[in-house]
C-alpha atoms as a PDB file:
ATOM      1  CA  UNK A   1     156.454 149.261  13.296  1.00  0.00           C
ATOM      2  CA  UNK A   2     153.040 147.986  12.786  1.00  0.00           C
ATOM      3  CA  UNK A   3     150.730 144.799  13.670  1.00  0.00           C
ATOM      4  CA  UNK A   4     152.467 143.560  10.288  1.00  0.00           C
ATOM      5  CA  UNK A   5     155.511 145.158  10.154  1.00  0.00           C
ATOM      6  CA  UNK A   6     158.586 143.262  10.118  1.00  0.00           C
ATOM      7  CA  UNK A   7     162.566 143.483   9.038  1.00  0.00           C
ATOM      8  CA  UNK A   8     161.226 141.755   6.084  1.00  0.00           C
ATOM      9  CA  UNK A   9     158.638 144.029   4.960  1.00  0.00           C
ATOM     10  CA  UNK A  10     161.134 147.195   5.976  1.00  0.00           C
ATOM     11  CA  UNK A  11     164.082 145.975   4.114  1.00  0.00           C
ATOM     12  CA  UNK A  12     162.593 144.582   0.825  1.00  0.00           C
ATOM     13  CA  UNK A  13     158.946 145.937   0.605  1.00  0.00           C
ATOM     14  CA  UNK A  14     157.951 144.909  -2.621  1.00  0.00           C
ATOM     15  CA  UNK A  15     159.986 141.518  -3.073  1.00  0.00           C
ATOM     16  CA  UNK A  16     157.702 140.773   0.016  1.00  0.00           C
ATOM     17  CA  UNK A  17     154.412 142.282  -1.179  1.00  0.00           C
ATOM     18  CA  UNK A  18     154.854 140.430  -4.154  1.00  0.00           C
ATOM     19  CA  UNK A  19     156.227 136.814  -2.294  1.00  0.00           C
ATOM     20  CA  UNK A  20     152.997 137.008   0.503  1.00  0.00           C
ATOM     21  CA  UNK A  21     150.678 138.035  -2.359  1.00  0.00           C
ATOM     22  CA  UNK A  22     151.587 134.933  -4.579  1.00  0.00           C
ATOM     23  CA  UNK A  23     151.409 132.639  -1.469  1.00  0.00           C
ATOM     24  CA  UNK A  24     148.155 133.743  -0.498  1.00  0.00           C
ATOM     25  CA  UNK A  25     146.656 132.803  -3.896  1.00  0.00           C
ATOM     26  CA  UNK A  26     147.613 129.194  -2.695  1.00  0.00           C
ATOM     27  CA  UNK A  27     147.684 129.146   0.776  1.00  0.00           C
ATOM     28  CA  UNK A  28     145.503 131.841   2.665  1.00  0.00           C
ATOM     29  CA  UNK A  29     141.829 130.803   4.113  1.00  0.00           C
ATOM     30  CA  UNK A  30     139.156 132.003   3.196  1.00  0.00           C
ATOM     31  CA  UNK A  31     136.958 130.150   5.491  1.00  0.00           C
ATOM     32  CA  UNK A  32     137.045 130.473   9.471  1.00  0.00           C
ATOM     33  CA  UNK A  33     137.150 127.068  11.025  1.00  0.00           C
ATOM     34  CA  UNK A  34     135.980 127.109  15.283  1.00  0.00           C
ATOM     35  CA  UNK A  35     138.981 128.687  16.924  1.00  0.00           C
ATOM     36  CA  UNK A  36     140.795 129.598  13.718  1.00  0.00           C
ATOM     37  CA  UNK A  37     139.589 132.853  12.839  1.00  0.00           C
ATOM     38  CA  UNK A  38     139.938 135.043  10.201  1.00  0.00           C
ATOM     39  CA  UNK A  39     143.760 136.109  10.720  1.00  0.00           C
ATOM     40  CA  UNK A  40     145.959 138.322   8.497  1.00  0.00           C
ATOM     41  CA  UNK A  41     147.871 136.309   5.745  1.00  0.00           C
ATOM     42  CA  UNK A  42     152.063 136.406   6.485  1.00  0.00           C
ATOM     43  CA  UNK A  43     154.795 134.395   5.584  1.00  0.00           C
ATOM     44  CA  UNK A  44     156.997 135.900   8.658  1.00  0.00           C
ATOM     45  CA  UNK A  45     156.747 132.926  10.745  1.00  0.00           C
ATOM     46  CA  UNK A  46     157.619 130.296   7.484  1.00  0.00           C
ATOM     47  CA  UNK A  47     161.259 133.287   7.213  1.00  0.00           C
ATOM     48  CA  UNK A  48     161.551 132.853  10.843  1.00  0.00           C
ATOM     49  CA  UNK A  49     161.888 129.358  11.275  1.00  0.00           C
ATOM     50  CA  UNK A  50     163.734 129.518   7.918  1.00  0.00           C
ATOM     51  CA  UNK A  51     166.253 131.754   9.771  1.00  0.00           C
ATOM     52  CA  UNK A  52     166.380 128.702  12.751  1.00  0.00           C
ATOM     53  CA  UNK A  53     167.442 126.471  10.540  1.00  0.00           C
ATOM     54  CA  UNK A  54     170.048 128.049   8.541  1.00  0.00           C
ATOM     55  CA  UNK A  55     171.248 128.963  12.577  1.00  0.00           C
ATOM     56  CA  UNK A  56     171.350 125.601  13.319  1.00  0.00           C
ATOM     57  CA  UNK A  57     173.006 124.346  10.301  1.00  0.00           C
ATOM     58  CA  UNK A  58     176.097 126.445  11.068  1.00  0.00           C
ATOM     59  CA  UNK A  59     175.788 125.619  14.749  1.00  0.00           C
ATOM     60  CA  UNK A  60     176.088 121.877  13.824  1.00  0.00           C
ATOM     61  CA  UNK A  61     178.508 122.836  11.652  1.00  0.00           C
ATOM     62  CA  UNK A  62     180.567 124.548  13.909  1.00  0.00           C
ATOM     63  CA  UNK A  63     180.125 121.651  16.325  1.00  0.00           C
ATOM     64  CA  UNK A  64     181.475 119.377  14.192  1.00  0.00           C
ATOM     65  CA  UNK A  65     184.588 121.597  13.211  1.00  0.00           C
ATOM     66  CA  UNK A  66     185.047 121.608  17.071  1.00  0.00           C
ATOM     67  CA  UNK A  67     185.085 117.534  17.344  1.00  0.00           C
ATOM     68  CA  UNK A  68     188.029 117.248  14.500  1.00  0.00           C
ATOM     69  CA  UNK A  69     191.058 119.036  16.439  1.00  0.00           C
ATOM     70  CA  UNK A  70     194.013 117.242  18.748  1.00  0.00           C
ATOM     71  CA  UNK A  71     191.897 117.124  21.506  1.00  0.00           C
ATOM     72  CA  UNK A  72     188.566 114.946  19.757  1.00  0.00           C
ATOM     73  CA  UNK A  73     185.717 116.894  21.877  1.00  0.00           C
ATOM     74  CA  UNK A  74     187.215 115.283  24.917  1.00  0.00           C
ATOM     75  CA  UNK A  75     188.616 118.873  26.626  1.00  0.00           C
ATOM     76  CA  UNK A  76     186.386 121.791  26.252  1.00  0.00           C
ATOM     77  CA  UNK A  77     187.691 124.579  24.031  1.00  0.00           C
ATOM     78  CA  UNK A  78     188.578 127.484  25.869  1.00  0.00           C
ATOM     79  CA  UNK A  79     186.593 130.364  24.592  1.00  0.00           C
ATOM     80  CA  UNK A  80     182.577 129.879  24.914  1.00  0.00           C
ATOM     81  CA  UNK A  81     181.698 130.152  21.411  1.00  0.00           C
ATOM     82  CA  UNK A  82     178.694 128.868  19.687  1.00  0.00           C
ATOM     83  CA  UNK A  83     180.253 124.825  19.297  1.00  0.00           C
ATOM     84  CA  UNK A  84     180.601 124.939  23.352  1.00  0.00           C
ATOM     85  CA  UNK A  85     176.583 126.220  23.335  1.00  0.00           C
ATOM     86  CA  UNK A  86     175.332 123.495  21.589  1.00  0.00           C
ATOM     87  CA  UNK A  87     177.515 121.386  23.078  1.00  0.00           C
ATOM     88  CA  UNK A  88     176.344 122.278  26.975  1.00  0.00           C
ATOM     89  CA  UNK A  89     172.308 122.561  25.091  1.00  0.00           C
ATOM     90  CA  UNK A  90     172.268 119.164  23.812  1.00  0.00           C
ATOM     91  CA  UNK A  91     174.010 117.778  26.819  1.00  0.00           C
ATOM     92  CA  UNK A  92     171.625 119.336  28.733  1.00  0.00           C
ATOM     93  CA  UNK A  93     168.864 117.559  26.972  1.00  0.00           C
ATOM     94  CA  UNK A  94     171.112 113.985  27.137  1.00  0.00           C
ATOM     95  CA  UNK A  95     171.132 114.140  30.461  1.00  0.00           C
ATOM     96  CA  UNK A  96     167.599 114.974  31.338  1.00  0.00           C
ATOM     97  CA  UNK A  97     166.286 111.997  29.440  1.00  0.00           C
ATOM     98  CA  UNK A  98     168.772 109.598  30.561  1.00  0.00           C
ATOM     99  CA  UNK A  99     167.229 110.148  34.123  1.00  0.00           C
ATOM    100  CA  UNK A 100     163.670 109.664  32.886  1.00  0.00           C
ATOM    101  CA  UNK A 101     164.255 106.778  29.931  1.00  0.00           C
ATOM    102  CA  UNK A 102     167.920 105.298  30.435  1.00  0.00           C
ATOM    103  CA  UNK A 103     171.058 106.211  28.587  1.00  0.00           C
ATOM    104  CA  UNK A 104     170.260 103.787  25.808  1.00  0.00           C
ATOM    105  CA  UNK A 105     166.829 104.982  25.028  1.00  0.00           C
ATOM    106  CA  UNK A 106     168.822 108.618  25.482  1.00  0.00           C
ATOM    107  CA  UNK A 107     170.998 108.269  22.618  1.00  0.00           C
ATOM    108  CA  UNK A 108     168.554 106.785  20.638  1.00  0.00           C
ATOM    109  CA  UNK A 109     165.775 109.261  20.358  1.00  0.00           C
ATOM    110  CA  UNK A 110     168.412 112.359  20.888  1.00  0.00           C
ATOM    111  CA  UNK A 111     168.484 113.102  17.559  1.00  0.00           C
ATOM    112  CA  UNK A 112     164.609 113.881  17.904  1.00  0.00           C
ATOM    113  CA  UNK A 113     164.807 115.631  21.408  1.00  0.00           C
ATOM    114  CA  UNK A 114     168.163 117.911  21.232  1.00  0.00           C
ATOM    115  CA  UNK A 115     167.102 119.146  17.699  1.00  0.00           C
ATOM    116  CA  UNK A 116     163.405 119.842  18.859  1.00  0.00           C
ATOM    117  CA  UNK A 117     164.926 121.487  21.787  1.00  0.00           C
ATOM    118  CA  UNK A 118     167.463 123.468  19.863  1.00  0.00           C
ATOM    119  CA  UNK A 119     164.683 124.460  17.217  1.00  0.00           C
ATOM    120  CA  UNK A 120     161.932 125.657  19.569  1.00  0.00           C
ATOM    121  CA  UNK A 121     164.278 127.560  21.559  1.00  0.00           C
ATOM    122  CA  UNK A 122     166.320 129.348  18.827  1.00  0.00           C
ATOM    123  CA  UNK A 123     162.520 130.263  17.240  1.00  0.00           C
ATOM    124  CA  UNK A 124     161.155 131.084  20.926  1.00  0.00           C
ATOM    125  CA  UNK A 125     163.885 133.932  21.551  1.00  0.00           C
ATOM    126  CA  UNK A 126     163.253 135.506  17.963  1.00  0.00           C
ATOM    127  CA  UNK A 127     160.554 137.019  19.166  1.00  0.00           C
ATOM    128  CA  UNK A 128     162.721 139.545  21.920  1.00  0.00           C
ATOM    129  CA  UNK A 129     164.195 141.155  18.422  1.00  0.00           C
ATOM    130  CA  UNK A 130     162.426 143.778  17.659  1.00  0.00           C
ATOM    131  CA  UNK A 131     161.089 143.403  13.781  1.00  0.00           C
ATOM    132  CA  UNK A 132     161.514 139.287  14.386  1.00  0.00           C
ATOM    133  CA  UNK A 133     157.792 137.360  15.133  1.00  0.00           C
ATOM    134  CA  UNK A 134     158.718 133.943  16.800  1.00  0.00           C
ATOM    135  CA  UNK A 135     157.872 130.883  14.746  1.00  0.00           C
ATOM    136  CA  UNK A 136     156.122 129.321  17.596  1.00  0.00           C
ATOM    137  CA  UNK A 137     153.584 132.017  18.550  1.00  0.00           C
ATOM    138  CA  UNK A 138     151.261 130.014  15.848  1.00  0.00           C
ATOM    139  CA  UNK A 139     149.472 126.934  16.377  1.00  0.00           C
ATOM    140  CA  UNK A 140     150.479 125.979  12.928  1.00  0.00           C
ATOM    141  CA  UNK A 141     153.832 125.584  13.527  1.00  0.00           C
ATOM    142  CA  UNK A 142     153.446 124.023  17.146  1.00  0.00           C
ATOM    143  CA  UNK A 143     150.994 121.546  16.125  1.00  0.00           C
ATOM    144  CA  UNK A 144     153.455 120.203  13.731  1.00  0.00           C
ATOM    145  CA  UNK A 145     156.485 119.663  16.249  1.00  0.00           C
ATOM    146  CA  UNK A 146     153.554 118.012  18.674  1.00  0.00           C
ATOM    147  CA  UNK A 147     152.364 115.552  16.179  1.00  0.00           C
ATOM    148  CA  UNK A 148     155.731 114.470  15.105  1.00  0.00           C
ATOM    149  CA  UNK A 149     155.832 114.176  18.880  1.00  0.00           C
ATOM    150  CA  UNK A 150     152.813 112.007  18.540  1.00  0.00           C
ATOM    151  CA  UNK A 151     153.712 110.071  16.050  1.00  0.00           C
ATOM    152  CA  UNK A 152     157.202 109.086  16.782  1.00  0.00           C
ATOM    153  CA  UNK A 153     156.243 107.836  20.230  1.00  0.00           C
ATOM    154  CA  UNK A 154     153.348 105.424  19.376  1.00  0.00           C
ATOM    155  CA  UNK A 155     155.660 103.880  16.997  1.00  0.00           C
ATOM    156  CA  UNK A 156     158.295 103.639  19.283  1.00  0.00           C
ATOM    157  CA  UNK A 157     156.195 102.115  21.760  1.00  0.00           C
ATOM    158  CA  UNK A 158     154.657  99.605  19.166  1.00  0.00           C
ATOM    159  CA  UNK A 159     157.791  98.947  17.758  1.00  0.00           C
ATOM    160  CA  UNK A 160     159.578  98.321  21.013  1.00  0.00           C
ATOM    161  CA  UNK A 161     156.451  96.024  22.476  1.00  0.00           C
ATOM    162  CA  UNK A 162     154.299  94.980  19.966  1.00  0.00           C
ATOM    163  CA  UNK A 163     150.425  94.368  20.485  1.00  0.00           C
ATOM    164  CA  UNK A 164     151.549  94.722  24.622  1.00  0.00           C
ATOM    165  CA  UNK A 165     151.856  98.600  23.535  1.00  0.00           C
ATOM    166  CA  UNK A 166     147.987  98.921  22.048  1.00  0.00           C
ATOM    167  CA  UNK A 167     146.861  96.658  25.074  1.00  0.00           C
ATOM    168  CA  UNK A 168     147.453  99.327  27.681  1.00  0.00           C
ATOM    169  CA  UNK A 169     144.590 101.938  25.620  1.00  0.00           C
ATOM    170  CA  UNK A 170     142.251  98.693  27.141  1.00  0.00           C
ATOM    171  CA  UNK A 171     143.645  99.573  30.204  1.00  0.00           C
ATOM    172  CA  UNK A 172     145.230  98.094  33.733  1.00  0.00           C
ATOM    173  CA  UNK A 173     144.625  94.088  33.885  1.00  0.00           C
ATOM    174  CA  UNK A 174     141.888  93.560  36.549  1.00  0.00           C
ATOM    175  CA  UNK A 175     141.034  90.126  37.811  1.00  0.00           C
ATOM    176  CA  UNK A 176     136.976  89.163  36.988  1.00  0.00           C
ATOM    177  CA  UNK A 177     136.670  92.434  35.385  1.00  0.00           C
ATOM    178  CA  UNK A 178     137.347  92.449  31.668  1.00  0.00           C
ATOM    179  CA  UNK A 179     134.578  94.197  30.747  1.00  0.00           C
ATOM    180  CA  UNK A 180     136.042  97.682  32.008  1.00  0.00           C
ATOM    181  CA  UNK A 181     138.003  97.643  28.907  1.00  0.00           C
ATOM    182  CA  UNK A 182     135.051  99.616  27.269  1.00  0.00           C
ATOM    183  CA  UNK A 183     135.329 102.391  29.698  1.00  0.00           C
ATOM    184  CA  UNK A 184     139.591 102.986  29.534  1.00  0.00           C
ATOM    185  CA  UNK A 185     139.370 102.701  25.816  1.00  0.00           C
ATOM    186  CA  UNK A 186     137.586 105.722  25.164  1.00  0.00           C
ATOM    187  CA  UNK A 187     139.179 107.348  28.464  1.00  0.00           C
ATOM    188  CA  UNK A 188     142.799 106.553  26.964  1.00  0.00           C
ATOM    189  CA  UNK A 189     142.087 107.100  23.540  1.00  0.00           C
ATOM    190  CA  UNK A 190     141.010 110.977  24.253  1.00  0.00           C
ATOM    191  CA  UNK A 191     143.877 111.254  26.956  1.00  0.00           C
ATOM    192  CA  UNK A 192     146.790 110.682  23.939  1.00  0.00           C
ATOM    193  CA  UNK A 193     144.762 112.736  21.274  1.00  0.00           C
ATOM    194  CA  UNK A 194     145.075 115.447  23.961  1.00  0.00           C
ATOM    195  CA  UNK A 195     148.677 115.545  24.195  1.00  0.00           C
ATOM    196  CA  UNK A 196     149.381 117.038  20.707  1.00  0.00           C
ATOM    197  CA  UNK A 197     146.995 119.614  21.393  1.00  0.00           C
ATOM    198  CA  UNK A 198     148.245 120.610  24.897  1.00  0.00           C
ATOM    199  CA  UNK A 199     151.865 120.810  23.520  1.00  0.00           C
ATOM    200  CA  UNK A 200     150.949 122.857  20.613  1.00  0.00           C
ATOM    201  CA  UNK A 201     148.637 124.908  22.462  1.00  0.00           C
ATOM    202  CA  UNK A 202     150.482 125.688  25.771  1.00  0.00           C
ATOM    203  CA  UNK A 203     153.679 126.859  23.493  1.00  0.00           C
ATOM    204  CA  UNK A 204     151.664 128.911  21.267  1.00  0.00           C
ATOM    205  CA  UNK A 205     149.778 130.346  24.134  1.00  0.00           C
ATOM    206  CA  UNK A 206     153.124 131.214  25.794  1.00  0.00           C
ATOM    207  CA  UNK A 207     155.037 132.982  23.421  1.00  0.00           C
ATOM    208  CA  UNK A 208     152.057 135.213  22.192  1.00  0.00           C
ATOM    209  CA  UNK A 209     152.019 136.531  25.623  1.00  0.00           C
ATOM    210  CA  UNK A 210     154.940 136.911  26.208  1.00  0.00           C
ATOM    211  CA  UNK A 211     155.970 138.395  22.550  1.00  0.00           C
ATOM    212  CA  UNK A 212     152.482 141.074  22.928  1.00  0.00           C
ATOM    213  CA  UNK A 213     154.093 141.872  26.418  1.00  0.00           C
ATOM    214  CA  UNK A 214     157.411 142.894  25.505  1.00  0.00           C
ATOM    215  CA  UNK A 215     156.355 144.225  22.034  1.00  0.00           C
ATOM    216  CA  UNK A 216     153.773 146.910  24.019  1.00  0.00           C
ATOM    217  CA  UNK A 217     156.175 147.494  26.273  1.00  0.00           C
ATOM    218  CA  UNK A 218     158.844 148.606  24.009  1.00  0.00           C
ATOM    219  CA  UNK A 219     156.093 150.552  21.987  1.00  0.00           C
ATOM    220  CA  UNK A 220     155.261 152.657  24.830  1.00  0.00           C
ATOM    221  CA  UNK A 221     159.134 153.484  26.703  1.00  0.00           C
ATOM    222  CA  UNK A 222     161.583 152.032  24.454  1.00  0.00           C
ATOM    223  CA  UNK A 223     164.408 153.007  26.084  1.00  0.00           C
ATOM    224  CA  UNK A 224     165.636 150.722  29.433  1.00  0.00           C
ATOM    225  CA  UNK A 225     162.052 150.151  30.520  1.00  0.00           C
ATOM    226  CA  UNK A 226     161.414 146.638  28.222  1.00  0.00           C
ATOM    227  CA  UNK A 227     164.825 145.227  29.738  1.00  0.00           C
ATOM    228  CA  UNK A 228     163.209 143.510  32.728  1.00  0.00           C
ATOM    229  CA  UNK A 229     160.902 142.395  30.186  1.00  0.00           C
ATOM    230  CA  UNK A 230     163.114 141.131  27.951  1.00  0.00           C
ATOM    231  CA  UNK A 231     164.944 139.202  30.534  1.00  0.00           C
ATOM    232  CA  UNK A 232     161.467 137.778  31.702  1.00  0.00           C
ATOM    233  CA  UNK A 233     160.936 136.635  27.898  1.00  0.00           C
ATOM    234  CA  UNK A 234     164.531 134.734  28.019  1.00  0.00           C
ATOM    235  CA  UNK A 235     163.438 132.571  30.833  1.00  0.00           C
ATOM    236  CA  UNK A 236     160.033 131.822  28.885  1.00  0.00           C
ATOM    237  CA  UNK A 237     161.979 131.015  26.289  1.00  0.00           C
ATOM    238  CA  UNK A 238     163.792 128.730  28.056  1.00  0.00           C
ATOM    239  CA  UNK A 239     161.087 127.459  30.340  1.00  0.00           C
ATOM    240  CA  UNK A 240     158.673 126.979  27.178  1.00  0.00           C
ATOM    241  CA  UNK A 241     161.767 124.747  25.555  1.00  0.00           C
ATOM    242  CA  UNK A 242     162.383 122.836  28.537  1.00  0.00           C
ATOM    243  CA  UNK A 243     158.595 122.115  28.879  1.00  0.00           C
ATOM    244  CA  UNK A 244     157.955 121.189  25.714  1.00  0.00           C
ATOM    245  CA  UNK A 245     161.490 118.549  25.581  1.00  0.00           C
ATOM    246  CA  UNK A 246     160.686 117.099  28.614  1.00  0.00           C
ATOM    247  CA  UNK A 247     157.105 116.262  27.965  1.00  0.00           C
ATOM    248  CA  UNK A 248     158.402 114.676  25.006  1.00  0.00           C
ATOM    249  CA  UNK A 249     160.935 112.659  26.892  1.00  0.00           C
ATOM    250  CA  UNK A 250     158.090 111.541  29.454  1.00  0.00           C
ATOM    251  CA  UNK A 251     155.741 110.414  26.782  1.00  0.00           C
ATOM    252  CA  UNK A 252     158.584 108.429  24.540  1.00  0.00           C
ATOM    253  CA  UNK A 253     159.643 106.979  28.090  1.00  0.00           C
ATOM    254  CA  UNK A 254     156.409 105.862  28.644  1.00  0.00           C
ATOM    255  CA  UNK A 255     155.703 104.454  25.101  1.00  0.00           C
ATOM    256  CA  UNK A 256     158.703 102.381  24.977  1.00  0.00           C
ATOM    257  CA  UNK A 257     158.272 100.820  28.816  1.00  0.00           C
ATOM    258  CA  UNK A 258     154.605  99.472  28.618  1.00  0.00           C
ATOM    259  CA  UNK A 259     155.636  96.301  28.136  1.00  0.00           C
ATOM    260  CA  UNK A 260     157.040  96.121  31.585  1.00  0.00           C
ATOM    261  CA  UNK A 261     153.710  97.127  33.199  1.00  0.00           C
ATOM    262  CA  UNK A 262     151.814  94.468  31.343  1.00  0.00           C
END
């Protein structure tokens, strides 16, 4: 296969040509914009994380078949099928932010965490399938997940403290000092606009690597040689997931417990 070549472009050729063709009327750039270069137009990553969420659909699914038997959820069912994975992945993710933000705050912002864990990580391991590009070795996609991220924590934190929230950007309260405000401002102000872009760009960074790696790998020996290499991409995947979760967790705990500080 090719820099471009994919399942989809083996399997249906001109459906494709025709689909990426139309897009790119529409949605290609024409200009280059600082890091964003000029880049080949493809609509494998938009299929890809298609692909995650039909995966996940049925996973839920299947979940939820598992919770209506005699037993309610409560015993574990005895073959490790897919309902027992999501059920160990999401627990996984319960757990680690009850120890950072408390069981309440847990269950209330699981529904963003465990799917945002469950959605990076099923697009992060596309990319050991050979014909499959990861969704998440492009900023676009990242950036998105990073500014929900953003977004959902700095209205967390003002809903959960009011104007207490906004009065940490002005920074710790120093006796005979009020002035400093104008330095921490702009010092806190950059500091939060940089977490969006570190999340986005330290998973997109990641995966390219680690997807050019394995793909050159299996270009050159394709037989046994890329297995190490594929079993080094599994635990990226999985570190990549788990940094990207818990730096979520850290900065909703954080949002939502300023007003103890002040």
């Amino acid at each position: 296969m090719g820099d471009h070549d994919s399942w989809y472009t083996l399997l249906m050729p001109e459906f494709w040509a025709h689909l990426e063709s139309s897009a790119a009327e529409h949605l290609a750039r024409d200009k280059a914009f600082l890091i964003f270069g000029a880049t080949h137009f493809t609509l494998v990553h938009v299929a890809g994380a298609l692909l995650a969420f039909v995966f996940l659909i049925i996973a839920a699914l299947r979940y939820r078949a598992s919770l209506q038997d005699s037993s309610r959820g409560v015993i574990p069912p005895r073959n490790f099928g897919l309902a027992a994975m999501v059920d160990g992945f999401v627990g996984a993710v319960y757990n680690l932010s009850a120890d950072v933000m408390g069981e309440e705050d847990a269950k209330r912002f699981l529904p963003l965490t465990g799917t945002l864990a469950l959605f990076i990580f099923v697009c992060n391991i596309q990319g050991l399938i050979p014909g499959m590009l990861p969704p998440t070795d492009t900023l676009k996609t990242n950036l998105v997940f990073a500014l929900i991220v953003f977004i959902v924590y700095n209205v967390a934190g003002v809903a959960r403290n009011g104007f207490g929230y906004l009065a940490h950007f002005l920074g710790p309260k120093i006796g005979g000092f009020p002035w400093l405000f104008f330095l921490f401002l702009p010092i806190e102000i950059v500091s939060h606009l940089a977490r969006p872009v570190s999340l986005s760009l330290r998973l997109t960074g990641n995966i390219v690597a680690d997807h050019k790696v394995v793909g050159v790998v299996a270009l050159m020996v394709p037989l046994l040689v890329p297995l190490p290499f594929l079993l080094l991409g599994t635990v990226v995947a999985i570190v990549q997931t788990l940094v990207f979760t818990l730096l979520t967790i850290i900065f909703i705990g954080l949002a939502v417990e300023h007003a103890e500080e002040h």
